[in-house]
Amino acid sequence: MMLPLFIIIPLIAAFLITLIAGKKDVWGIVLSVVASAAMLILAVISFLNVNGETIIYEMGNWKMPFGIALVLDSLSGYMLIIVNLVALTAIIYSIQYIRHLGQDFKYYALFMLMLTGMNGVILTGDIFNLYVFMEIALFAAFALVAYGCRAEEYEAAFKYAVMGSVSSIFILIGIGVLYSATSTLTMARIAQTVPNLSPQIILWVGGLFLAGFGLKAAAMPFHAWLPDAHSSAPAPISSMLSGVLIKVLGIYTITRIFFNVLDAPAVFLTIFIVIGTISILISGFLAIIQWDFKRLLAYSSISQIGYILLGIGLATPLGILGAVFHLFNHAIFKSLLFYDAGSVELALGTRDLQKLGKLGKLLPVTSGTSIIASLAISGIPPFNGFFSKLIIIIAAIAAGQPVLALLAILGSILTLAAVMKIQCYGLRQDVDVEPREKIGLGMNIAMISLAIICIVGGLLVAPGIREVALDPVVNVILEKAEYVQTVLGR
Amino acid sequence: MTVYLLCFALFLVGVYGVIAKRDLIKIILSIGIMGYAANLFLILFAYKHGATFPILTGGKVSPMVDPLPQALVLTSIVIELGTTALLVALVVRLFQKYGTFDIAKIRRLRG
């Protein structure tokens, strides 16, 4: 059985790294690269194997409604591929970047723990188990945000830790209310009993979960921690947090719980649309006024999360397709932009856009890949971001919401303005700069491989590939009743 | 019902502390209070007046309390211990860097 491997491999890697690493980081690098490469291969194999079906692993062989099960369907498989792909590039990127901060194996151990938590959240079929894995991922994330040991990093990590713990308590109370109403913790079993519940309980539970998971996803009213945490963390961690952590702990859990378990109550879909639109617009404006490279990117993350929430909230097949596709695209190009920011910071020692310039000659790979990522994030045609934004906008028009479509286009223009600010001021400004350090092979490989995925990623919606890659994922989200049947009906 | 209201009041005390207090240590304590309220809530709905522990003895079945929330609370207490330890460690480092526990004076990040 393949499913427990996604949790066992990173957990064993984290344990072994702390055990045998000694004072150097060589073993940490070797073990974490091997572990994440193995998991990426496993994720691709399992996604192709699943092919629209559902695989279930009963932990400890306790039968289904009583024990804890791991559930792998197309949505989980898709998320696993995204997480482990970004994780592998982040570790390759980290080798040089983290040596800069000191030779330490603890970074790799924490990284593997964060990966354990995220894979667990994606795979588990038990709502309390989801809470536990979420806490594992969050603890590692808090520690990794503070990894650089500067005053700002502690401040950001403290803010993140306070917000994260408060939102976790909301989720715990939500789980309590749900358990008292349904007497079970297995998500499929809860979904079975949800139609018999009074709508008032659904409102309470949904409200608590929205507050909890919304804070993790950093949608607009809950966003205050994100710009600090994501801009203070080391660059590979920023890209993990912005690229996958907010999607796994926020967007994935919201889709799983609100669609598959709570049966997509209409009032919450409206709330998703409202939050999504607010996030797109306000953080779009806030991104433009930033002068810190990574802070600008962090604000733009909130705006892209808004697009995903908007697509989910529309709840039409086209809207979900756009949201799912944008989730993949955003993970790729936002990680790439954070890698670019990190290599600029490593080479020049500053992230202030006014002090950068003439990077085309100095850092050819960084400036080249950052152009690709910038064009992709602002939705310029041949790149992947164009297709996903287009699908979301068309879905909004098709759902009879032309105002939302207009606002989404406006948000796209705001994103374009923000990334053009990076390009014009940051990378091509006429300021002479002194390089402090050369960017090594590992960092370049990480950036180039993500840039290639940015270019070819648009092919995922091409007919023929779309039926294999995206349609099964959309089906899992939309066919709510099927989740109950495939998990329990054996 | 009164018990649930008191539990909710405890939760509100925690929320008030997180929002209104300026001292870092008091914020950590308030998060702890919120966690206790959540744990208390989990225990409360599993509790039945006059019920016994859920172990079958001698074939006679009497009303029992639900043991599962108690197991959940044990897990959540351990998680909260971890959270508190991490937060306190961060506060120690923050004090070394900034020389104060006042959250209003710890503001280098803005914008």
PDB file of C-alpha atoms in Angstrom, chain A residues 8-9 21 23 35 52 85 93 102-103 148 177 209 246 263 266 270 289 294 325 333 353 385-386 427 441 462 485:
ATOM      1  CA  ILE A   8       6.190   7.711   6.839  1.00  0.00           C
ATOM      2  CA  ILE A   9       8.931   8.829   4.416  1.00  0.00           C
ATOM      3  CA  ALA A  21      23.538  14.532  10.879  1.00  0.00           C
ATOM      4  CA  LYS A  23      27.341  19.016  13.096  1.00  0.00           C
ATOM      5  CA  ALA A  35      12.883  11.736   0.474  1.00  0.00           C
ATOM      6  CA  GLY A  52     -10.858   9.007 -10.921  1.00  0.00           C
ATOM      7  CA  LEU A  85       7.017  19.245  -6.618  1.00  0.00           C
ATOM      8  CA  TYR A  93      17.264  25.780  -3.744  1.00  0.00           C
ATOM      9  CA  GLY A 102      24.947  28.663   8.761  1.00  0.00           C
ATOM     10  CA  GLN A 103      25.485  24.926   8.359  1.00  0.00           C
ATOM     11  CA  GLY A 148      17.032  33.453  10.310  1.00  0.00           C
ATOM     12  CA  VAL A 177     -19.838  20.897  17.593  1.00  0.00           C
ATOM     13  CA  PHE A 209     -14.536  26.419  10.176  1.00  0.00           C
ATOM     14  CA  ILE A 246      -1.777  28.323   2.603  1.00  0.00           C
ATOM     15  CA  ASP A 263     -22.579  19.610   1.028  1.00  0.00           C
ATOM     16  CA  ALA A 266     -25.332  28.249  -0.540  1.00  0.00           C
ATOM     17  CA  THR A 270     -21.716  33.556  -1.390  1.00  0.00           C
ATOM     18  CA  ILE A 289       2.493  50.442  -2.857  1.00  0.00           C
ATOM     19  CA  LYS A 294       9.098  39.882  -0.864  1.00  0.00           C
ATOM     20  CA  PHE A 325      -5.973  25.015 -12.288  1.00  0.00           C
ATOM     21  CA  PHE A 333       4.920  30.949 -10.382  1.00  0.00           C
ATOM     22  CA  LEU A 353      13.375  47.701  -4.952  1.00  0.00           C
ATOM     23  CA  GLY A 385      -1.642  31.982 -15.547  1.00  0.00           C
ATOM     24  CA  PHE A 386      -3.516  33.323 -18.563  1.00  0.00           C
ATOM     25  CA  LEU A 427      15.685  44.509 -12.036  1.00  0.00           C
ATOM     26  CA  LEU A 441      23.998  25.732  -9.781  1.00  0.00           C
ATOM     27  CA  ALA A 462      -5.429  21.283 -23.631  1.00  0.00           C
ATOM     28  CA  GLN A 485     -20.144   6.194  -1.340  1.00  0.00           C
TER      29      GLN A 485
END
